[in-house]
Amino acid sequence: MSGLEPFGARLRRAMDERGPLCVGIDPHASLLAEWGLNDDVAGLERFSRTVVEAVADRVAVLKPQSAFFERFGSRGLAVLETCVAEAREAGALVVMDAKRGDIGSTMAAYAESFLHKDAPLFSDALTVSPYLGYGSLSPAVALARESGAGLFVLALTSNPEGGEVQHAVRSDGRNVGATMLAHLAAENTGEEPLGSFGAVVGATLGDLSTYDLDINGPLLAPGIGAQGATPADLPGVFGPAVRNVVPNVSRGVLRHGPDTVALRDAAERFAEEIRHTVTAS
């Protein structure tokens, strides 16, 4: 299978050219209502198309949350297919936020759904859960390499429940979150200018200096905006790895819809503020 240029290289270029910002596409019922849209397939389509039209030609990454499309069944998935295709055509990289995780042939099937170049939902990267053991992700790692795609592995998430797993200490004295970071650093060894295997690390977690975040790969950082973190917080959280951070903003941009100009302006403000913060650090 002939693949694309590696995701890490494409992401580095997009971040440098467009600014390091990921805008989430999260059409949950309350946000549809705020936009004056019905909680149905027509509302879903209008919402996702408006976001893509507003920002896909200027932000580095768009991240649709698949669950909000899946809840409408096959018609919702058809909207998601169109959303992904149109976002990529406009020049944005698409990270599918599906958080898939399983073993063997089932993990392989999940990977084929989002990472095979001919799949209707082919995305530039996929979020995955490693909590059946990092090795369970092997089919996704292999297919991502083959297709030029990437993965974002849940490592240090911002939800309070995550700590009971991610902060659990192994027999070697290293906790589970740090173990995931080490696996990703190994995947990215020798890759230039950036590896394709990233971690999800919450921007709301405060000082993470006890963790080695230098995995030579991207760090997808939810929590900017409505969850309480600001661009100014990023250097303190991520330290020297801040240049590889892809901050995710969802409601902070989406609340400005359905006006496309307002959506665009909000995304550009976040991107510029993040770029300035990263450059100055």
PDB file of C-alpha atoms in Angstrom:
ATOM      1  CA  MET A   1       0.000   0.000   0.000  1.00  0.00           C
ATOM      2  CA  SER A   2       1.486   3.299  -1.083  1.00  0.00           C
ATOM      3  CA  GLY A   3       1.374   5.697   1.848  1.00  0.00           C
ATOM      4  CA  LEU A   4       1.560   9.425   2.407  1.00  0.00           C
ATOM      5  CA  GLU A   5       4.518  11.347   3.748  1.00  0.00           C
ATOM      6  CA  PRO A   6       4.705  10.404   7.447  1.00  0.00           C
ATOM      7  CA  PHE A   7       2.131  12.092   9.644  1.00  0.00           C
ATOM      8  CA  GLY A   8       4.773  13.603  11.923  1.00  0.00           C
ATOM      9  CA  ALA A   9       6.424  15.440   9.038  1.00  0.00           C
ATOM     10  CA  ARG A  10       3.086  16.671   7.709  1.00  0.00           C
ATOM     11  CA  LEU A  11       2.010  17.784  11.172  1.00  0.00           C
ATOM     12  CA  ARG A  12       5.247  19.666  11.836  1.00  0.00           C
ATOM     13  CA  ARG A  13       4.842  21.564   8.575  1.00  0.00           C
ATOM     14  CA  ALA A  14       1.169  22.340   9.243  1.00  0.00           C
ATOM     15  CA  MET A  15       1.934  23.594  12.754  1.00  0.00           C
ATOM     16  CA  ASP A  16       4.755  25.797  11.493  1.00  0.00           C
ATOM     17  CA  GLU A  17       2.675  27.230   8.656  1.00  0.00           C
ATOM     18  CA  ARG A  18      -0.767  27.519  10.279  1.00  0.00           C
ATOM     19  CA  GLY A  19       0.038  27.644  13.967  1.00  0.00           C
ATOM     20  CA  PRO A  20      -0.149  24.793  16.493  1.00  0.00           C
ATOM     21  CA  LEU A  21      -3.897  24.536  17.012  1.00  0.00           C
ATOM     22  CA  CYS A  22      -6.360  21.651  16.889  1.00  0.00           C
ATOM     23  CA  VAL A  23     -10.040  22.579  16.752  1.00  0.00           C
ATOM     24  CA  GLY A  24     -12.426  19.904  17.955  1.00  0.00           C
ATOM     25  CA  ILE A  25     -15.658  19.185  16.100  1.00  0.00           C
ATOM     26  CA  ASP A  26     -17.952  18.155  18.954  1.00  0.00           C
ATOM     27  CA  PRO A  27     -21.596  18.403  17.852  1.00  0.00           C
ATOM     28  CA  HIS A  28     -23.206  17.403  21.128  1.00  0.00           C
ATOM     29  CA  ALA A  29     -26.865  18.185  21.698  1.00  0.00           C
ATOM     30  CA  SER A  30     -26.366  21.263  23.881  1.00  0.00           C
ATOM     31  CA  LEU A  31     -24.051  22.899  21.362  1.00  0.00           C
ATOM     32  CA  LEU A  32     -26.418  22.178  18.491  1.00  0.00           C
ATOM     33  CA  ALA A  33     -29.111  23.916  20.559  1.00  0.00           C
ATOM     34  CA  GLU A  34     -26.864  26.923  21.174  1.00  0.00           C
ATOM     35  CA  TRP A  35     -26.472  27.219  17.412  1.00  0.00           C
ATOM     36  CA  GLY A  36     -30.240  27.089  16.948  1.00  0.00           C
ATOM     37  CA  LEU A  37     -30.043  23.669  15.308  1.00  0.00           C
ATOM     38  CA  ASN A  38     -32.160  20.589  15.869  1.00  0.00           C
ATOM     39  CA  ASP A  39     -30.580  17.532  17.461  1.00  0.00           C
ATOM     40  CA  ASP A  40     -30.919  15.483  14.286  1.00  0.00           C
ATOM     41  CA  VAL A  41     -28.922  14.543  11.208  1.00  0.00           C
ATOM     42  CA  ALA A  42     -29.715  17.806   9.457  1.00  0.00           C
ATOM     43  CA  GLY A  43     -28.424  19.761  12.453  1.00  0.00           C
ATOM     44  CA  LEU A  44     -25.350  17.558  12.634  1.00  0.00           C
ATOM     45  CA  GLU A  45     -24.594  18.123   8.968  1.00  0.00           C
ATOM     46  CA  ARG A  46     -25.078  21.867   9.187  1.00  0.00           C
ATOM     47  CA  PHE A  47     -22.876  22.088  12.263  1.00  0.00           C
ATOM     48  CA  SER A  48     -19.967  20.036  10.929  1.00  0.00           C
ATOM     49  CA  ARG A  49     -20.036  21.632   7.487  1.00  0.00           C
ATOM     50  CA  THR A  50     -20.048  25.123   8.996  1.00  0.00           C
ATOM     51  CA  VAL A  51     -16.983  24.369  11.139  1.00  0.00           C
ATOM     52  CA  VAL A  52     -15.114  22.897   8.177  1.00  0.00           C
ATOM     53  CA  GLU A  53     -15.997  25.822   5.918  1.00  0.00           C
ATOM     54  CA  ALA A  54     -14.942  28.306   8.583  1.00  0.00           C
ATOM     55  CA  VAL A  55     -11.570  26.953   9.661  1.00  0.00           C
ATOM     56  CA  ALA A  56     -10.327  23.937   7.670  1.00  0.00           C
ATOM     57  CA  ASP A  57      -8.324  26.112   5.298  1.00  0.00           C
ATOM     58  CA  ARG A  58      -6.437  27.839   8.116  1.00  0.00           C
ATOM     59  CA  VAL A  59      -5.954  25.596  11.172  1.00  0.00           C
ATOM     60  CA  ALA A  60      -3.410  22.800  11.384  1.00  0.00           C
ATOM     61  CA  VAL A  61      -5.726  20.103  12.747  1.00  0.00           C
ATOM     62  CA  LEU A  62      -9.420  19.336  13.011  1.00  0.00           C
ATOM     63  CA  LYS A  63     -10.520  16.656  15.449  1.00  0.00           C
ATOM     64  CA  PRO A  64     -14.038  15.266  15.000  1.00  0.00           C
ATOM     65  CA  GLN A  65     -15.333  13.290  17.977  1.00  0.00           C
ATOM     66  CA  SER A  66     -16.795  10.199  16.325  1.00  0.00           C
ATOM     67  CA  ALA A  67     -19.273   9.441  19.121  1.00  0.00           C
ATOM     68  CA  PHE A  68     -21.341  12.522  18.351  1.00  0.00           C
ATOM     69  CA  PHE A  69     -21.757  11.284  14.784  1.00  0.00           C
ATOM     70  CA  GLU A  70     -22.174   7.589  15.611  1.00  0.00           C
ATOM     71  CA  ARG A  71     -25.197   8.296  17.799  1.00  0.00           C
ATOM     72  CA  PHE A  72     -27.186   9.006  14.621  1.00  0.00           C
ATOM     73  CA  GLY A  73     -26.322   5.625  13.098  1.00  0.00           C
ATOM     74  CA  SER A  74     -25.443   5.169   9.441  1.00  0.00           C
ATOM     75  CA  ARG A  75     -26.657   8.643   8.486  1.00  0.00           C
ATOM     76  CA  GLY A  76     -24.424  10.188  11.110  1.00  0.00           C
ATOM     77  CA  LEU A  77     -21.450   8.208   9.853  1.00  0.00           C
ATOM     78  CA  ALA A  78     -22.171   9.446   6.329  1.00  0.00           C
ATOM     79  CA  VAL A  79     -21.957  13.006   7.669  1.00  0.00           C
ATOM     80  CA  LEU A  80     -18.665  12.127   9.359  1.00  0.00           C
ATOM     81  CA  GLU A  81     -17.259  10.727   6.102  1.00  0.00           C
ATOM     82  CA  THR A  82     -18.087  13.975   4.326  1.00  0.00           C
ATOM     83  CA  CYS A  83     -16.673  16.039   7.183  1.00  0.00           C
ATOM     84  CA  VAL A  84     -13.358  14.182   7.092  1.00  0.00           C
ATOM     85  CA  ALA A  85     -13.043  14.331   3.317  1.00  0.00           C
ATOM     86  CA  GLU A  86     -13.875  18.032   3.065  1.00  0.00           C
ATOM     87  CA  ALA A  87     -11.575  18.979   5.941  1.00  0.00           C
ATOM     88  CA  ARG A  88      -8.645  17.151   4.355  1.00  0.00           C
ATOM     89  CA  GLU A  89      -9.417  18.646   0.936  1.00  0.00           C
ATOM     90  CA  ALA A  90      -9.216  22.107   2.511  1.00  0.00           C
ATOM     91  CA  GLY A  91      -5.744  21.350   3.848  1.00  0.00           C
ATOM     92  CA  ALA A  92      -6.397  20.517   7.512  1.00  0.00           C
ATOM     93  CA  LEU A  93      -5.035  17.339   9.021  1.00  0.00           C
ATOM     94  CA  VAL A  94      -7.789  15.240  10.572  1.00  0.00           C
ATOM     95  CA  VAL A  95      -7.354  13.468  13.897  1.00  0.00           C
ATOM     96  CA  MET A  96     -10.234  11.072  14.435  1.00  0.00           C
ATOM     97  CA  ASP A  97     -11.093  11.116  18.114  1.00  0.00           C
ATOM     98  CA  ALA A  98     -12.445   7.584  18.513  1.00  0.00           C
ATOM     99  CA  LYS A  99     -10.220   6.265  21.333  1.00  0.00           C
ATOM    100  CA  ARG A 100     -10.288   2.723  19.995  1.00  0.00           C
ATOM    101  CA  GLY A 101      -8.572  -0.080  21.882  1.00  0.00           C
ATOM    102  CA  ASP A 102      -8.839  -3.852  21.651  1.00  0.00           C
ATOM    103  CA  ILE A 103      -6.717  -6.897  20.803  1.00  0.00           C
ATOM    104  CA  GLY A 104      -5.748  -8.929  17.780  1.00  0.00           C
ATOM    105  CA  SER A 105      -8.054  -8.998  14.775  1.00  0.00           C
ATOM    106  CA  THR A 106     -10.503  -6.589  16.422  1.00  0.00           C
ATOM    107  CA  MET A 107      -7.798  -3.954  16.889  1.00  0.00           C
ATOM    108  CA  ALA A 108      -6.727  -4.568  13.312  1.00  0.00           C
ATOM    109  CA  ALA A 109     -10.301  -3.943  12.130  1.00  0.00           C
ATOM    110  CA  TYR A 110     -10.494  -0.702  14.085  1.00  0.00           C
ATOM    111  CA  ALA A 111      -7.215   0.361  12.502  1.00  0.00           C
ATOM    112  CA  GLU A 112      -8.471  -0.472   9.015  1.00  0.00           C
ATOM    113  CA  SER A 113     -11.590   1.609   9.635  1.00  0.00           C
ATOM    114  CA  PHE A 114      -9.605   4.813  10.136  1.00  0.00           C
ATOM    115  CA  LEU A 115      -6.019   4.251   8.950  1.00  0.00           C
ATOM    116  CA  HIS A 116      -6.310   2.304   5.685  1.00  0.00           C
ATOM    117  CA  LYS A 117      -5.828   4.693   2.778  1.00  0.00           C
ATOM    118  CA  ASP A 118      -8.952   3.407   1.007  1.00  0.00           C
ATOM    119  CA  ALA A 119     -11.250   3.497   4.050  1.00  0.00           C
ATOM    120  CA  PRO A 120     -14.198   5.918   3.823  1.00  0.00           C
ATOM    121  CA  LEU A 121     -13.169   7.354   7.190  1.00  0.00           C
ATOM    122  CA  PHE A 122      -9.427   7.479   6.502  1.00  0.00           C
ATOM    123  CA  SER A 123      -7.922  10.071   8.821  1.00  0.00           C
ATOM    124  CA  ASP A 124      -4.439  11.452   9.243  1.00  0.00           C
ATOM    125  CA  ALA A 125      -4.316  10.155  12.815  1.00  0.00           C
ATOM    126  CA  LEU A 126      -6.439   8.275  15.334  1.00  0.00           C
ATOM    127  CA  THR A 127      -6.738   8.478  19.101  1.00  0.00           C
ATOM    128  CA  VAL A 128      -6.294   5.066  20.752  1.00  0.00           C
ATOM    129  CA  SER A 129      -6.463   3.576  24.241  1.00  0.00           C
ATOM    130  CA  PRO A 130      -3.519   1.390  25.349  1.00  0.00           C
ATOM    131  CA  TYR A 131      -5.098   0.011  28.492  1.00  0.00           C
ATOM    132  CA  LEU A 132      -5.243  -3.553  27.264  1.00  0.00           C
ATOM    133  CA  GLY A 133      -1.459  -3.261  27.177  1.00  0.00           C
ATOM    134  CA  TYR A 134       0.579  -1.129  24.810  1.00  0.00           C
ATOM    135  CA  GLY A 135       1.352  -4.179  22.676  1.00  0.00           C
ATOM    136  CA  SER A 136      -2.354  -4.532  21.856  1.00  0.00           C
ATOM    137  CA  LEU A 137      -1.958  -1.453  19.647  1.00  0.00           C
ATOM    138  CA  SER A 138       0.519  -3.204  17.342  1.00  0.00           C
ATOM    139  CA  PRO A 139      -1.932  -3.586  14.416  1.00  0.00           C
ATOM    140  CA  ALA A 140      -2.679   0.144  14.513  1.00  0.00           C
ATOM    141  CA  VAL A 141       1.003   1.052  14.795  1.00  0.00           C
ATOM    142  CA  ALA A 142       1.866  -1.136  11.801  1.00  0.00           C
ATOM    143  CA  LEU A 143      -0.938   0.183   9.591  1.00  0.00           C
ATOM    144  CA  ALA A 144      -0.221   3.792  10.565  1.00  0.00           C
ATOM    145  CA  ARG A 145       3.409   3.349   9.496  1.00  0.00           C
ATOM    146  CA  GLU A 146       2.328   1.762   6.230  1.00  0.00           C
ATOM    147  CA  SER A 147      -0.194   4.454   5.346  1.00  0.00           C
ATOM    148  CA  GLY A 148       1.699   7.521   6.570  1.00  0.00           C
ATOM    149  CA  ALA A 149      -0.813   8.113   9.366  1.00  0.00           C
ATOM    150  CA  GLY A 150      -0.281   8.646  13.075  1.00  0.00           C
ATOM    151  CA  LEU A 151      -1.638   7.708  16.481  1.00  0.00           C
ATOM    152  CA  PHE A 152      -2.346   9.662  19.643  1.00  0.00           C
ATOM    153  CA  VAL A 153      -2.147   7.321  22.630  1.00  0.00           C
ATOM    154  CA  LEU A 154      -3.922   8.153  25.886  1.00  0.00           C
ATOM    155  CA  ALA A 155      -1.115   8.699  28.381  1.00  0.00           C
ATOM    156  CA  LEU A 156      -1.853  11.434  30.932  1.00  0.00           C
ATOM    157  CA  THR A 157      -5.435  12.496  30.477  1.00  0.00           C
ATOM    158  CA  SER A 158      -7.065  15.410  32.265  1.00  0.00           C
ATOM    159  CA  ASN A 159     -10.154  13.595  33.562  1.00  0.00           C
ATOM    160  CA  PRO A 160      -9.858  12.921  37.311  1.00  0.00           C
ATOM    161  CA  GLU A 161     -10.779   9.240  36.926  1.00  0.00           C
ATOM    162  CA  GLY A 162      -7.746   8.616  34.720  1.00  0.00           C
ATOM    163  CA  GLY A 163      -5.328   8.781  37.606  1.00  0.00           C
ATOM    164  CA  GLU A 164      -6.319   5.426  39.082  1.00  0.00           C
ATOM    165  CA  VAL A 165      -4.881   3.747  35.986  1.00  0.00           C
ATOM    166  CA  GLN A 166      -2.335   6.199  34.627  1.00  0.00           C
ATOM    167  CA  HIS A 167      -0.693   6.935  37.992  1.00  0.00           C
ATOM    168  CA  ALA A 168      -0.573   3.311  39.096  1.00  0.00           C
ATOM    169  CA  VAL A 169       3.031   2.291  39.828  1.00  0.00           C
ATOM    170  CA  ARG A 170       4.516  -0.758  38.180  1.00  0.00           C
ATOM    171  CA  SER A 171       6.948  -3.189  39.794  1.00  0.00           C
ATOM    172  CA  ASP A 172       9.855  -1.303  38.179  1.00  0.00           C
ATOM    173  CA  GLY A 173       8.855   1.901  39.992  1.00  0.00           C
ATOM    174  CA  ARG A 174       7.602   3.693  36.885  1.00  0.00           C
ATOM    175  CA  ASN A 175       3.931   4.562  36.641  1.00  0.00           C
ATOM    176  CA  VAL A 176       1.686   3.566  33.750  1.00  0.00           C
ATOM    177  CA  GLY A 177       1.523   7.020  32.162  1.00  0.00           C
ATOM    178  CA  ALA A 178       5.304   7.285  32.068  1.00  0.00           C
ATOM    179  CA  THR A 179       5.479   3.789  30.598  1.00  0.00           C
ATOM    180  CA  MET A 180       3.223   4.846  27.707  1.00  0.00           C
ATOM    181  CA  LEU A 181       5.433   7.861  27.047  1.00  0.00           C
ATOM    182  CA  ALA A 182       8.492   5.606  26.964  1.00  0.00           C
ATOM    183  CA  HIS A 183       6.836   3.280  24.431  1.00  0.00           C
ATOM    184  CA  LEU A 184       6.061   6.247  22.199  1.00  0.00           C
ATOM    185  CA  ALA A 185       9.580   7.614  22.454  1.00  0.00           C
ATOM    186  CA  ALA A 186      10.813   4.227  21.230  1.00  0.00           C
ATOM    187  CA  GLU A 187       8.378   4.305  18.275  1.00  0.00           C
ATOM    188  CA  ASN A 188       9.670   7.742  17.259  1.00  0.00           C
ATOM    189  CA  THR A 189      13.395   7.034  17.553  1.00  0.00           C
ATOM    190  CA  GLY A 190      15.331   8.618  14.695  1.00  0.00           C
ATOM    191  CA  GLU A 191      12.297  10.201  13.032  1.00  0.00           C
ATOM    192  CA  GLU A 192      12.749  13.705  11.626  1.00  0.00           C
ATOM    193  CA  PRO A 193      11.474  16.369  11.917  1.00  0.00           C
ATOM    194  CA  LEU A 194       8.884  14.746  14.213  1.00  0.00           C
ATOM    195  CA  GLY A 195       7.685  11.230  14.892  1.00  0.00           C
ATOM    196  CA  SER A 196       4.148  10.171  14.042  1.00  0.00           C
ATOM    197  CA  PHE A 197       3.234   8.541  17.359  1.00  0.00           C
ATOM    198  CA  GLY A 198       1.974  11.038  19.887  1.00  0.00           C
ATOM    199  CA  ALA A 199       0.509  11.125  23.365  1.00  0.00           C
ATOM    200  CA  VAL A 200      -2.637  12.685  24.765  1.00  0.00           C
ATOM    201  CA  VAL A 201      -1.530  14.816  27.723  1.00  0.00           C
ATOM    202  CA  GLY A 202      -3.961  17.186  29.435  1.00  0.00           C
ATOM    203  CA  ALA A 203      -3.115  20.877  29.487  1.00  0.00           C
ATOM    204  CA  THR A 204      -4.853  21.191  32.868  1.00  0.00           C
ATOM    205  CA  LEU A 205      -2.475  18.867  34.746  1.00  0.00           C
ATOM    206  CA  GLY A 206      -0.036  21.491  36.000  1.00  0.00           C
ATOM    207  CA  ASP A 207       3.689  20.879  36.342  1.00  0.00           C
ATOM    208  CA  LEU A 208       4.664  17.638  34.569  1.00  0.00           C
ATOM    209  CA  SER A 209       8.404  18.038  35.018  1.00  0.00           C
ATOM    210  CA  THR A 210       8.655  14.594  36.620  1.00  0.00           C
ATOM    211  CA  TYR A 211       7.635  13.059  33.277  1.00  0.00           C
ATOM    212  CA  ASP A 212       9.829  12.786  30.209  1.00  0.00           C
ATOM    213  CA  LEU A 213       7.603  14.407  27.586  1.00  0.00           C
ATOM    214  CA  ASP A 214      10.399  14.529  25.015  1.00  0.00           C
ATOM    215  CA  ILE A 215       9.057  11.612  22.984  1.00  0.00           C
ATOM    216  CA  ASN A 216      10.095  13.104  19.608  1.00  0.00           C
ATOM    217  CA  GLY A 217       6.411  13.091  18.770  1.00  0.00           C
ATOM    218  CA  PRO A 218       3.376  15.345  19.126  1.00  0.00           C
ATOM    219  CA  LEU A 219       1.504  15.918  22.367  1.00  0.00           C
ATOM    220  CA  LEU A 220      -2.220  16.418  21.859  1.00  0.00           C
ATOM    221  CA  ALA A 221      -3.291  18.658  24.722  1.00  0.00           C
ATOM    222  CA  PRO A 222      -6.990  18.977  25.529  1.00  0.00           C
ATOM    223  CA  GLY A 223      -8.136  21.446  28.145  1.00  0.00           C
ATOM    224  CA  ILE A 224      -7.559  24.875  26.586  1.00  0.00           C
ATOM    225  CA  GLY A 225     -10.551  27.163  26.943  1.00  0.00           C
ATOM    226  CA  ALA A 226     -13.701  25.845  28.599  1.00  0.00           C
ATOM    227  CA  GLN A 227     -11.803  23.324  30.761  1.00  0.00           C
ATOM    228  CA  GLY A 228      -9.766  26.085  32.336  1.00  0.00           C
ATOM    229  CA  ALA A 229      -6.285  26.023  30.797  1.00  0.00           C
ATOM    230  CA  THR A 230      -4.966  28.948  28.755  1.00  0.00           C
ATOM    231  CA  PRO A 231      -2.230  29.202  26.127  1.00  0.00           C
ATOM    232  CA  ALA A 232      -0.080  30.956  28.724  1.00  0.00           C
ATOM    233  CA  ASP A 233      -0.141  27.776  30.835  1.00  0.00           C
ATOM    234  CA  LEU A 234       1.470  25.605  28.156  1.00  0.00           C
ATOM    235  CA  PRO A 235       5.185  26.301  28.862  1.00  0.00           C
ATOM    236  CA  GLY A 236       4.700  25.583  32.566  1.00  0.00           C
ATOM    237  CA  VAL A 237       2.957  22.289  31.878  1.00  0.00           C
ATOM    238  CA  PHE A 238       5.048  20.966  29.005  1.00  0.00           C
ATOM    239  CA  GLY A 239       8.444  22.594  29.548  1.00  0.00           C
ATOM    240  CA  PRO A 240      10.984  22.006  26.762  1.00  0.00           C
ATOM    241  CA  ALA A 241       8.503  19.799  24.877  1.00  0.00           C
ATOM    242  CA  VAL A 242       6.104  22.720  24.338  1.00  0.00           C
ATOM    243  CA  ARG A 243       7.124  23.137  20.691  1.00  0.00           C
ATOM    244  CA  ASN A 244       5.598  19.742  19.930  1.00  0.00           C
ATOM    245  CA  VAL A 245       2.306  20.439  21.704  1.00  0.00           C
ATOM    246  CA  VAL A 246      -0.913  20.520  19.672  1.00  0.00           C
ATOM    247  CA  PRO A 247      -3.379  22.304  21.965  1.00  0.00           C
ATOM    248  CA  ASN A 248      -6.982  21.267  21.396  1.00  0.00           C
ATOM    249  CA  VAL A 249      -9.719  23.882  21.671  1.00  0.00           C
ATOM    250  CA  SER A 250     -13.334  22.890  21.172  1.00  0.00           C
ATOM    251  CA  ARG A 251     -15.972  24.986  22.932  1.00  0.00           C
ATOM    252  CA  GLY A 252     -13.676  28.018  23.045  1.00  0.00           C
ATOM    253  CA  VAL A 253     -14.018  28.219  19.263  1.00  0.00           C
ATOM    254  CA  LEU A 254     -17.328  26.440  18.639  1.00  0.00           C
ATOM    255  CA  ARG A 255     -19.357  28.698  20.964  1.00  0.00           C
ATOM    256  CA  HIS A 256     -18.862  31.486  18.398  1.00  0.00           C
ATOM    257  CA  GLY A 257     -20.939  29.643  15.775  1.00  0.00           C
ATOM    258  CA  PRO A 258     -22.910  29.430  13.641  1.00  0.00           C
ATOM    259  CA  ASP A 259     -21.370  32.653  12.296  1.00  0.00           C
ATOM    260  CA  THR A 260     -18.478  31.491  10.110  1.00  0.00           C
ATOM    261  CA  VAL A 261     -16.584  34.770  10.442  1.00  0.00           C
ATOM    262  CA  ALA A 262     -16.797  34.606  14.230  1.00  0.00           C
ATOM    263  CA  LEU A 263     -15.632  30.972  14.208  1.00  0.00           C
ATOM    264  CA  ARG A 264     -12.727  31.868  11.950  1.00  0.00           C
ATOM    265  CA  ASP A 265     -11.724  34.858  14.051  1.00  0.00           C
ATOM    266  CA  ALA A 266     -11.827  32.816  17.272  1.00  0.00           C
ATOM    267  CA  ALA A 267      -9.649  30.077  15.783  1.00  0.00           C
ATOM    268  CA  GLU A 268      -7.157  32.603  14.461  1.00  0.00           C
ATOM    269  CA  ARG A 269      -6.938  34.327  17.852  1.00  0.00           C
ATOM    270  CA  PHE A 270      -6.227  31.057  19.623  1.00  0.00           C
ATOM    271  CA  ALA A 271      -3.687  30.006  16.996  1.00  0.00           C
ATOM    272  CA  GLU A 272      -1.834  33.309  17.200  1.00  0.00           C
ATOM    273  CA  GLU A 273      -1.834  33.361  21.007  1.00  0.00           C
ATOM    274  CA  ILE A 274      -0.505  29.794  21.120  1.00  0.00           C
ATOM    275  CA  ARG A 275       2.115  30.529  18.466  1.00  0.00           C
ATOM    276  CA  HIS A 276       3.309  33.569  20.412  1.00  0.00           C
ATOM    277  CA  THR A 277       3.462  31.631  23.674  1.00  0.00           C
ATOM    278  CA  VAL A 278       5.389  28.742  22.150  1.00  0.00           C
ATOM    279  CA  THR A 279       7.818  31.008  20.300  1.00  0.00           C
ATOM    280  CA  ALA A 280       8.519  33.088  23.399  1.00  0.00           C
ATOM    281  CA  SER A 281       9.160  30.094  25.652  1.00  0.00           C
TER     282      SER A 281
END
